[in-house]
Coordinates of C-alpha atoms in Angstrom, one line a residue:
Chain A
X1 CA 117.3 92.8 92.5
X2 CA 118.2 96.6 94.4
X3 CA 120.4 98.6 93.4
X4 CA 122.8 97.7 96.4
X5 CA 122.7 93.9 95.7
X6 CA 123.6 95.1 91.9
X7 CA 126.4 97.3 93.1
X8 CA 128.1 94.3 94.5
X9 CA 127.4 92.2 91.6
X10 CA 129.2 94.4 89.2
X11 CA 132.3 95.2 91.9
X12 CA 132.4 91.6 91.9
X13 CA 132.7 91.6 88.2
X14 CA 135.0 94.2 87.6
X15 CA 137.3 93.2 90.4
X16 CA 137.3 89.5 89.3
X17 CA 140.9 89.1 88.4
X18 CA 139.9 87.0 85.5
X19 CA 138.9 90.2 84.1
X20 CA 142.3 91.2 82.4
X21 CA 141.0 94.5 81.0
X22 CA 139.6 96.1 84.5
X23 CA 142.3 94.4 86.6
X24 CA 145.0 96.6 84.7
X25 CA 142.6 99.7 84.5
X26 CA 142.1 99.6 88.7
X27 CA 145.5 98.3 89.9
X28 CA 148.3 98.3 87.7
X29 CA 147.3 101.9 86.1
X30 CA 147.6 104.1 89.2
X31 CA 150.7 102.3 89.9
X32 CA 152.6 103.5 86.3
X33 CA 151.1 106.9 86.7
X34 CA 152.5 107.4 90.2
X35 CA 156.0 106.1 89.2
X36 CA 156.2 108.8 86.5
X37 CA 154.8 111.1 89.1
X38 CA 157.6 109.9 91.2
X39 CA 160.0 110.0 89.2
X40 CA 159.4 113.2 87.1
X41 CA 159.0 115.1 90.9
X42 CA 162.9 114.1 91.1
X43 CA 163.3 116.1 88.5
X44 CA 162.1 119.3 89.8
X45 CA 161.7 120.2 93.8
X46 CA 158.9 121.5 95.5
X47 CA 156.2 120.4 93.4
X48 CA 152.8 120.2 94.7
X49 CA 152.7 116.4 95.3
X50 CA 149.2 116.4 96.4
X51 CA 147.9 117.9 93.3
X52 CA 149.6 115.2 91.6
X53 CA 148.3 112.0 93.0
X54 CA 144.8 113.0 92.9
X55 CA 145.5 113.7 88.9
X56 CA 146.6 110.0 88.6
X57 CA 143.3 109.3 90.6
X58 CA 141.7 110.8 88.5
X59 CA 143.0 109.5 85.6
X60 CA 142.9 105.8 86.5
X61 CA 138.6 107.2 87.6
X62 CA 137.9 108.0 84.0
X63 CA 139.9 105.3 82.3
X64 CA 138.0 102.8 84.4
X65 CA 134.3 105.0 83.8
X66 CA 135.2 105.2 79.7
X67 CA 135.8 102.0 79.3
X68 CA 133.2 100.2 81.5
X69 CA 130.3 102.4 80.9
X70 CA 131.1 103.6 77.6
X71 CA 130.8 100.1 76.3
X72 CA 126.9 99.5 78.7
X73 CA 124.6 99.8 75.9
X74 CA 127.1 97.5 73.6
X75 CA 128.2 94.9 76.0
X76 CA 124.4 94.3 76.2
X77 CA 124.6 94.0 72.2
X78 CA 127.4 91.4 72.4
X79 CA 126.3 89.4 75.4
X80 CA 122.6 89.4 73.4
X81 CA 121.0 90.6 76.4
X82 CA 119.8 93.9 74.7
X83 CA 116.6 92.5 73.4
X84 CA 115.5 91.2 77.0
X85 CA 116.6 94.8 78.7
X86 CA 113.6 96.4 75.6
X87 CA 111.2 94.1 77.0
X88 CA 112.2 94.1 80.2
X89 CA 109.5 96.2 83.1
X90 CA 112.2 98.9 83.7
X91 CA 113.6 101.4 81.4
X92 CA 116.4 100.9 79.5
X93 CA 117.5 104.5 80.8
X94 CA 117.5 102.8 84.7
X95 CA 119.5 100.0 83.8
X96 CA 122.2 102.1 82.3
X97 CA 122.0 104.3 84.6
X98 CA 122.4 102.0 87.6
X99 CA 125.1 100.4 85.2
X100 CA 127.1 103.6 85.0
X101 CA 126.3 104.5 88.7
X102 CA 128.0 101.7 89.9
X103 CA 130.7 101.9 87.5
X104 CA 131.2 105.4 88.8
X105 CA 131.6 103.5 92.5
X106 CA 134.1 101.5 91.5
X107 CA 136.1 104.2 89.8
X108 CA 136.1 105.6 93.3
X109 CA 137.8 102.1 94.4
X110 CA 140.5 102.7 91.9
X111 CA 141.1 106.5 93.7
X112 CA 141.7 105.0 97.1
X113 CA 144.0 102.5 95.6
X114 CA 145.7 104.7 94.1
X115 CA 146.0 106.9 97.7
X116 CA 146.9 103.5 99.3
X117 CA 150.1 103.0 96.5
X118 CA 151.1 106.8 97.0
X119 CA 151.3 106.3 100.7
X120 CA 152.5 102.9 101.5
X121 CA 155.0 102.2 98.2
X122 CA 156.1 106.0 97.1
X123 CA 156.0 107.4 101.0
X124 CA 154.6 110.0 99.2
X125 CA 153.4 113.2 102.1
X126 CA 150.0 113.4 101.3
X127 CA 147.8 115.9 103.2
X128 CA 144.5 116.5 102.6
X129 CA 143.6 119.5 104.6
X130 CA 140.0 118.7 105.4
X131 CA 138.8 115.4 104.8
X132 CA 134.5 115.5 104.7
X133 CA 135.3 118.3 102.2
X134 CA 137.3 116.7 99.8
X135 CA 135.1 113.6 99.8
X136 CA 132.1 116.1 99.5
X137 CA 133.8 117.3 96.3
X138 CA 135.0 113.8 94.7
X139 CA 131.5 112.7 95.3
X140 CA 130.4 115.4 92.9
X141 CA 132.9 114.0 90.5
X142 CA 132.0 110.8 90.8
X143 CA 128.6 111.9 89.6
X144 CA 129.9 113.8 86.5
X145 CA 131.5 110.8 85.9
X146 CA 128.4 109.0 85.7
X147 CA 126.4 111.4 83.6
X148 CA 129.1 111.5 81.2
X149 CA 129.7 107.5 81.2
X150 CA 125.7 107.3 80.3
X151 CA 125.8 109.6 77.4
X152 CA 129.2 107.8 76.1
X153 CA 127.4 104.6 76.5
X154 CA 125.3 106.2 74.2
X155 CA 127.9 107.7 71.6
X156 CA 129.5 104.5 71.1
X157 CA 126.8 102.4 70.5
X158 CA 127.1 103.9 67.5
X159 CA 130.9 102.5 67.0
X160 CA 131.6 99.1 65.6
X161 CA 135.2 99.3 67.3
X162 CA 134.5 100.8 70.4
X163 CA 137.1 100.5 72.5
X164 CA 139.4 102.0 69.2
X165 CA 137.5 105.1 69.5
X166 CA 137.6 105.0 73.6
X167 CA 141.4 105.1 73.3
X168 CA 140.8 108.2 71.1
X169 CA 139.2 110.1 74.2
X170 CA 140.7 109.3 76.6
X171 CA 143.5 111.6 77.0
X172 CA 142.1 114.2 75.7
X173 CA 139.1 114.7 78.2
X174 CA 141.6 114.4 80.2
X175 CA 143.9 117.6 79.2
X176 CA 140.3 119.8 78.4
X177 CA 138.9 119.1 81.8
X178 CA 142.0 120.9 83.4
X179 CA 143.5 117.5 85.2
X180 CA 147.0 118.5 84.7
X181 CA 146.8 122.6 83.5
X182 CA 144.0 124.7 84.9
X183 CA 141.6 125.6 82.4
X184 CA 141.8 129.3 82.1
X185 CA 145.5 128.9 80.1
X186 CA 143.6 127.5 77.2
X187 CA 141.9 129.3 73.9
X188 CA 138.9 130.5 74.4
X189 CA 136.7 128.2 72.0
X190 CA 138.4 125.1 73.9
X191 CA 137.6 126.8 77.2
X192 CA 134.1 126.7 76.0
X193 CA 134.1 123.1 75.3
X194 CA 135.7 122.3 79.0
X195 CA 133.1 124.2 81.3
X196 CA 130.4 122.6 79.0
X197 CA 131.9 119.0 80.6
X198 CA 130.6 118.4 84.4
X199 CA 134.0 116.7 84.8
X200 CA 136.3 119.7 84.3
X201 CA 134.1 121.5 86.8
X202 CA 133.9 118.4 89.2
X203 CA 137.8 118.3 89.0
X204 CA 138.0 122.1 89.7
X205 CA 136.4 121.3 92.7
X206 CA 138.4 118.4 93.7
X207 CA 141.4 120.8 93.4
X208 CA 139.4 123.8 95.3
X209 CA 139.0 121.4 97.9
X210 CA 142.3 120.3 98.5
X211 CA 143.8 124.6 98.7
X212 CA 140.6 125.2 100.8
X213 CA 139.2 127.6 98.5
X214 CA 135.8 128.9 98.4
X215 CA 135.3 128.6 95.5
X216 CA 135.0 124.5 95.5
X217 CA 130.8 125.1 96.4
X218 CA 130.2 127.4 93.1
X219 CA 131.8 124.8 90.9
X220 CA 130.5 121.8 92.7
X221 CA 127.2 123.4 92.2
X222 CA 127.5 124.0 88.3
X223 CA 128.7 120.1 88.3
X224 CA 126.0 119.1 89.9
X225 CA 123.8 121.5 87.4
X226 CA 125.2 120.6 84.5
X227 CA 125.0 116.9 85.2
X228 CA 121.6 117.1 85.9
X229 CA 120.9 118.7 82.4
X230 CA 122.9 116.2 81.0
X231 CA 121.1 113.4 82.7
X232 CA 117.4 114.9 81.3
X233 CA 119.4 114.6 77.9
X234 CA 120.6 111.2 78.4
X235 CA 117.1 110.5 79.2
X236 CA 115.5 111.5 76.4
X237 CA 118.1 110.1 73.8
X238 CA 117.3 106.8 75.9
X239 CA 113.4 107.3 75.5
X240 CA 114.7 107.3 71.3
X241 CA 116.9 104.3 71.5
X242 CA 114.2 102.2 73.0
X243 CA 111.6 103.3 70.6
X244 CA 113.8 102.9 67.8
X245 CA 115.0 99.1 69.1
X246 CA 111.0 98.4 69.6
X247 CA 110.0 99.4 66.2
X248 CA 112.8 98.7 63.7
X249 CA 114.5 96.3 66.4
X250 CA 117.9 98.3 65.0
X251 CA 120.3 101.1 66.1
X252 CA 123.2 102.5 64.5
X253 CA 125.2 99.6 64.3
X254 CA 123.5 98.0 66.9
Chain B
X1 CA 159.9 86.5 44.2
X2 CA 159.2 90.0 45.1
X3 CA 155.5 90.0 44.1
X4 CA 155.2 86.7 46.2
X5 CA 156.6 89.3 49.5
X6 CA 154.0 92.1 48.9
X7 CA 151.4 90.0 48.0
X8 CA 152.2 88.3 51.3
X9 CA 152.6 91.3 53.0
X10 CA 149.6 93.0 51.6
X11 CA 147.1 89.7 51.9
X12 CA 148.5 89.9 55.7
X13 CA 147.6 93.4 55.9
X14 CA 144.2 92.9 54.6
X15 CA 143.2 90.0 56.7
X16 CA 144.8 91.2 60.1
X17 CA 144.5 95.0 60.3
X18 CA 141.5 97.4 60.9
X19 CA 143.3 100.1 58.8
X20 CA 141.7 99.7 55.7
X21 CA 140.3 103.2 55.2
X22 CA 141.9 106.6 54.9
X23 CA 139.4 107.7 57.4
X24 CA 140.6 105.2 60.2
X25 CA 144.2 105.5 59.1
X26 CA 143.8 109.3 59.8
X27 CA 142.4 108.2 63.4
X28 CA 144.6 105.9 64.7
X29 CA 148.3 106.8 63.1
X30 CA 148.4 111.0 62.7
X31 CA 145.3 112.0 65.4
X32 CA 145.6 109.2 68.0
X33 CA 149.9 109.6 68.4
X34 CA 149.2 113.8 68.2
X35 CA 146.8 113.5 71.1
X36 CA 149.5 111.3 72.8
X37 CA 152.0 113.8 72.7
X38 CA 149.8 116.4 73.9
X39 CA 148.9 114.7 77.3
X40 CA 152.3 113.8 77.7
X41 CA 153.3 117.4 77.3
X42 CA 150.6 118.5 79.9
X43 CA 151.7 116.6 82.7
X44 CA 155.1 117.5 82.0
X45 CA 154.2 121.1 81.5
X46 CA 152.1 120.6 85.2
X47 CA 155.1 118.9 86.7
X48 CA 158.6 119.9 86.0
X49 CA 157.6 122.8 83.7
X50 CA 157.8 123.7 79.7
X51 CA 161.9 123.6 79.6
X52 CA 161.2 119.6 80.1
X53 CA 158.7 119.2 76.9
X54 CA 161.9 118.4 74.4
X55 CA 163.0 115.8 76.7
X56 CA 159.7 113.7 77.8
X57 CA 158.1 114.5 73.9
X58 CA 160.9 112.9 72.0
X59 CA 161.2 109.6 74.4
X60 CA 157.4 109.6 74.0
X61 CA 157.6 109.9 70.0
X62 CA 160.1 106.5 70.3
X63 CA 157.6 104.8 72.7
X64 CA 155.0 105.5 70.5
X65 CA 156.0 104.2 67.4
X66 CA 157.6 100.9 70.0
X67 CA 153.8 100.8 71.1
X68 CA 152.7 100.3 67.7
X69 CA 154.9 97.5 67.1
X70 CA 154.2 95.7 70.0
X71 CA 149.9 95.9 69.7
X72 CA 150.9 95.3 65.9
X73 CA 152.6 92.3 66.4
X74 CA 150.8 90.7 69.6
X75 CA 147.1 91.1 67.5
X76 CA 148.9 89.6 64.7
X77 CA 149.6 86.3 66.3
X78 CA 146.6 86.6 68.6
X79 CA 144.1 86.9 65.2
X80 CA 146.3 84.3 63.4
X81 CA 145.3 82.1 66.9
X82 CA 141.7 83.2 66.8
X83 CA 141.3 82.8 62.7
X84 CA 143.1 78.9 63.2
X85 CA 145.7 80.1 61.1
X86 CA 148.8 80.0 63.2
X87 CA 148.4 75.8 62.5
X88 CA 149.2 76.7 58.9
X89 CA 152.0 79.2 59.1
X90 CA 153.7 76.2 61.2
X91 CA 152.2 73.2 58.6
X92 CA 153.4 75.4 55.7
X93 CA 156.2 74.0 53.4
X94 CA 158.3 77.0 53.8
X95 CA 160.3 77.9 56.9
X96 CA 158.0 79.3 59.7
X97 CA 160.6 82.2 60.6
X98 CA 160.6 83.4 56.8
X99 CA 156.7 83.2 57.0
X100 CA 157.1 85.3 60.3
X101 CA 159.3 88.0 58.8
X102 CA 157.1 88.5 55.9
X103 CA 154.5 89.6 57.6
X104 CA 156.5 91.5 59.9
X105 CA 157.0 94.0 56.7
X106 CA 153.8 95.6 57.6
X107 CA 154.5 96.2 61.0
X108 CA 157.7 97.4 60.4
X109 CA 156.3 99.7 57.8
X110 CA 153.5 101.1 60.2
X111 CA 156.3 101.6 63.5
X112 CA 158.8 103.4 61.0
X113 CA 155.9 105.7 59.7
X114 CA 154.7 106.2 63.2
X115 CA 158.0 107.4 64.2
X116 CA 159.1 109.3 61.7
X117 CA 155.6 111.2 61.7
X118 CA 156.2 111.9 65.1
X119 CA 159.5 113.4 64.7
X120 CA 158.0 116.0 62.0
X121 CA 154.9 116.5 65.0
X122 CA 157.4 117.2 67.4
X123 CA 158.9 119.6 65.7
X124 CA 155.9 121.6 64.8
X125 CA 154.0 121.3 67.7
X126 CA 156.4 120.8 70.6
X127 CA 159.5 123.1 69.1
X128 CA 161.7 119.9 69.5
X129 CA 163.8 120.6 66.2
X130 CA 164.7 118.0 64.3
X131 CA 168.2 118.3 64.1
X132 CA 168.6 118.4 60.0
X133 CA 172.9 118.7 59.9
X134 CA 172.4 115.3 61.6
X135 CA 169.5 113.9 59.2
X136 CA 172.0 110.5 58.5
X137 CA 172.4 109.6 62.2
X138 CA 169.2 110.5 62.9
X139 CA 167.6 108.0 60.4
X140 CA 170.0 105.4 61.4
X141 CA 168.7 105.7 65.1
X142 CA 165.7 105.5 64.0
X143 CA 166.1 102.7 62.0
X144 CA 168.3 100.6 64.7
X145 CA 165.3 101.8 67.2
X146 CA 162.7 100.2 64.9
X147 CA 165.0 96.6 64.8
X148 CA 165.0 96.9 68.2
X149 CA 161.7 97.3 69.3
X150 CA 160.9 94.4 66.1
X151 CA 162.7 92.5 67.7
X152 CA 161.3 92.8 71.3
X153 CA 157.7 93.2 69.7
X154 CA 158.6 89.5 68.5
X155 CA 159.8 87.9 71.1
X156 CA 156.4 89.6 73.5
X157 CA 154.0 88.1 70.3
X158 CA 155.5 84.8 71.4
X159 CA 155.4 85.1 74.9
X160 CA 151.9 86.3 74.0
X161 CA 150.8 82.6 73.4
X162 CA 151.2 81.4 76.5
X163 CA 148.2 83.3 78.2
X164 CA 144.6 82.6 76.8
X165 CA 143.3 86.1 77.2
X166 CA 146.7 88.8 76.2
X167 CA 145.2 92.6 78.0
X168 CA 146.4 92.6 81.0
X169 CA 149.9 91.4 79.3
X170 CA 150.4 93.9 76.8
X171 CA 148.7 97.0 79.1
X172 CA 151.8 95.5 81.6
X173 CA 154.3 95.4 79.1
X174 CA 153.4 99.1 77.8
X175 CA 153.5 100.1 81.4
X176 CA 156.7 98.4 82.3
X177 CA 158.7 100.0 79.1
X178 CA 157.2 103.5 79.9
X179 CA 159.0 103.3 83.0
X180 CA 162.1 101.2 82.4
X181 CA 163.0 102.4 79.5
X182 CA 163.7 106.3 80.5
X183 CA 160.5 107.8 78.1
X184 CA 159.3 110.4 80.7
X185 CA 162.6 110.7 82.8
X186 CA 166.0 109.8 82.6
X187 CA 167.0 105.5 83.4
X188 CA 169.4 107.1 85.5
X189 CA 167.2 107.8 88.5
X190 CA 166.1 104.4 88.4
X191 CA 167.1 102.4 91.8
X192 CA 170.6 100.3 90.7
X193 CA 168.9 97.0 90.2
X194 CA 166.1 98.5 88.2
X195 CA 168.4 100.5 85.9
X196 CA 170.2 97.4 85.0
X197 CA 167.1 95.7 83.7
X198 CA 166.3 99.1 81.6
X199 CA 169.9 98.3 80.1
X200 CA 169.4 95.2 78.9
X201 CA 165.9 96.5 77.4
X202 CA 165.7 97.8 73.9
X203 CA 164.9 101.5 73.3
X204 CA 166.7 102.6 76.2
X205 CA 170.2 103.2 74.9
X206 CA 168.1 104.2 71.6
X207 CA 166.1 107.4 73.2
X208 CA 169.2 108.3 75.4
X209 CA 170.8 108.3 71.5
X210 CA 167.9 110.3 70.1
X211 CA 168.2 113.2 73.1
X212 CA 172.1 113.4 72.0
X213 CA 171.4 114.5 68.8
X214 CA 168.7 116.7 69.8
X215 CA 171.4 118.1 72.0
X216 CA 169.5 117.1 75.7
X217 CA 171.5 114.6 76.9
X218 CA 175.3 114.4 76.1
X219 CA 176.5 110.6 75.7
X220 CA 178.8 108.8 72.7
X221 CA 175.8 108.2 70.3
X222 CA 177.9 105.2 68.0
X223 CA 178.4 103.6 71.4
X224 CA 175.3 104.0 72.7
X225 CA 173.8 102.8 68.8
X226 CA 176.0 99.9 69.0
X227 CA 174.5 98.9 72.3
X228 CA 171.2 99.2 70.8
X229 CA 171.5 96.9 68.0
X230 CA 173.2 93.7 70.0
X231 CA 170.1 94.5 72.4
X232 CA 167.8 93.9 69.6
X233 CA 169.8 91.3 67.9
X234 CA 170.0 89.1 71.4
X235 CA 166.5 89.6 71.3
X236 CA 165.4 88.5 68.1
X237 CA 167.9 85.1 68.7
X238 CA 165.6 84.4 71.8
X239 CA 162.4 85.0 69.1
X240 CA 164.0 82.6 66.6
X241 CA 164.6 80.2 69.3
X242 CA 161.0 80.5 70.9
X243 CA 159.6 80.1 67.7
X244 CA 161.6 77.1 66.2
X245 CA 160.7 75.6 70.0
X246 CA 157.0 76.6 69.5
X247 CA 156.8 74.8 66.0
X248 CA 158.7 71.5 67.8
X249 CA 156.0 71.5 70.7
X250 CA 153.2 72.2 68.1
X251 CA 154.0 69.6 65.4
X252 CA 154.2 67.0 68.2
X253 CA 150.8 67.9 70.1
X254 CA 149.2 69.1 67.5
X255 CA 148.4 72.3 69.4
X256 CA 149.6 75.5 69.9
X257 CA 150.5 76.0 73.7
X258 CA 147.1 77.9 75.2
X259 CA 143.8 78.2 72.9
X260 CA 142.3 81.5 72.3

């Protein structure tokens, strides 16, 4: 099977609308976020709307990423398929990754949803001042996204309850990666965590792109560095999990 | 009698929640509702500014402790489904709705805790003083709040039954209540047909009651308690009813409405 032929296998999966759990996460979700956008910008004039509808894209991006490839490496645990992925003539590492790649995709679904909802039900203005740029820039998110949905696939293998402990990361990732406040306005030790994340400097760039800055190519680039060296990482812990699986046919709780 | 009710409640506990070290407890009722507040205060921060926080933090701290109740309740009935014992709470030589209640205690325990922990949280984190001249009225909108939202968290447990797989319904219902019931902005700037549904919903009149005494809003609190408890007492009638319906369409089929 190729990777595109698997991409439409899993958007038909996670846009099956017998699949409660994604069918909330990728077209009810943007639609509560943007009402409270709505509604709250009543509250206050001249906000910077913009700003505020790619926040809710990006929040309905990562819900969809944590919960779909955070749970990769256990899904395969529950479905039983785990022990045919270890034998299987690929590496565990490329299945995931394709896994979280295409989950990453279909996060992307749930952003232009969530531009289609602003535009058409909440008549919301939205300009985006230079298109190929901003889609230059959410493609380097989209990316973080991925590299960070691999290692959490990772982390919470090690969880019995996994989507408990999802729910316990999920806003917060969102607050350090500078979503919603920008970064620099936090201590410093929790600065140091953010800029560690691809995400917060994907999102930077996102928001770089939208105020034309010039800035949006040096943090794109550090996403795209910092993924990278994440995704060496993810590929060694892999190289562990599948020795580990092979030898003591165990992991973690798996 | 009362040892039968906590060893009721307790055995209820055991078998249905996933709260049965410190460790977890620490997780998912002080951490989880703490890192709630603090996203809630970031986009409000982002959006209308700081002078908001009061306002959006203490609707969240009541839709928190409504959201426990509500996941509380639903997994309750959906693990007595799962677990094939929702047959015996209804074959059981003891009226189901006493059954019910009893291990309602539980939840009620956990939503009250929630809330009140979240009062003390806002306070210290979000500088929305508790308002301590006030401590009686407070507690008692707290407590009509919690009746409420019981009674609501009841009534969507039953509903609950009718669908085979329950996410999509209780990420809809959350969803609905955070915007219906005024817990990030005022019901007021709801459209006119919309605002009448957030009326006739429980913890609406209850957080509008909430930001009185925390001096944000300005309305009669007693009328707007009042309100509050016939909301949640017109709900809980429609649980009783749903439920004595239920046990009817159960002890003639033999099954109860869709299977897990």
């Amino acid at each position: 099977m190729n990777s595109a032929e698997l991409l439409i296998r899993e958007i038909k999966y996670f846009t099956n609308f017998n699949n409660k759990m994604y069918q909330f996460l990728l077209f009810f979700q943007p639609l509560v976020f943007l009402t409270i956008t709505y509604f709250l910008g009543q509250m206050r004039e001249g906000i910077e709307v913009e700003r505020f509808i790619v926040a809710s894209a990006i929040i309905s991006m990562w819900s969809y990423v944590l919960y779909s490839s955070g749970s990769a490496l256990v899904s395969q645990k529950w479905s039983d398929t785990l022990k045919m992925l270890v034998v299987a003539p690929v590496s565990l590492f490329s299945v995931i990754l394709s896994k979280v790649l295409s989950n990453a995709v279909i996060a992307l679904i749930s952003m232009v949803i969530t531009f289609i909802y602003s535009v058409v039900i909440f008549r919301f203005d939205l300009h985006i001042p230079n298109v190929w740029l901003f889609f230059g820039s959410v493609l380097v998110l989209v990316f973080s996204l991925s590299v960070i949905g691999l290692m959490l696939a990772f982390i919470f293998s090690a969880f019995e309850n996994v989507f408990a402990f999802q729910n316990l990361i999920l806003t917060p990732l969102i607050v350090l990666c500078g979503v919603f406040l920008p970064v620099e306005n936090f201590p410093v030790f929790l600065q140091v965590i953010a800029y560690g994340i691809p995400m917060t400097w994907g999102v930077e760039a996102v928001y770089s792109s939208l105020s034309l800055s010039s800035e949006m190519y040096q943090q794109a680039g550090f996403s795209l560095l910092l993924s990278g060296v994440y995704l060496i990482v993810g590929l060694v812990f892999y190289k562990r999990i599948e020795i580990a699986l092979r030898s003591k046919g165990n992991w973690g709780v798996m | 009698m009362m040892g039968r009710l906590n060893g009721f409640s307790y055995l209820s506990f055991k078998a249905l929640y996933s709260f049965h070290s410190v460790r977890l407890f620490f997780f998912f009722r002080l951490i989880d509702p703490m890192l709630h507040y603090v996203f809630i205060a970031a986009i409000a921060s982002a959006l209308v500014g700081s002078g908001y926080l009061s306002y959006i933090i203490i609707g969240n701290i009541a839709f928190y402790a409504a959201q426990i109740m509500i996941i509380n309740f639903i997994t309750m009935f959906r693990m007595e489904r799962r677990f094939g014992t929702l047959e015996l709470n209804i074959a059981a030589p003891m009226n189901t709705f006493v059954v019910i209640f009893r291990k309602s205690i539980v939840p009620l325990a956990d939503g009250l805790f929630v809330f009140l922990f979240g009062l003390l949280i806002g306070q210290l984190l979000f500088k929305a003083n508790i308002p301590w001249d006030q401590l009686g009225n407070l507690l008692l909108i707290v407590l009509v709040v919690t009746f409420s939202v019981l009674s609501l968290s009841l009534f969507f447990a039953c509903l609950s039954l009718l669908f085979s797989n329950i996410n999509l319904f209780l990420n809809l219902i959350l969803g609905g209540l955070q915007i219906l019931c005024g817990v990030h902005f005022s019901a007021h700037l709801l459209p006119g047909w919309i605002e009448s549904i957030s009326r006739i919903l429980p913890l609406t009149h209850g957080i509008e009651a909430l930001r009185t005494l925390y001096g944000l809003e300005a309305y009669n609190v007693q009328s707007l308690l009042m309100k509050e408890a016939l909301i949640g007492l017109g709900y809980l009638t429609v649980a009783i009813l749903i439920v004595k319906v239920m046990e009817y369409a159960a002890r003639r089929s033999g099954a109860l409405v869709k299977s897990a």
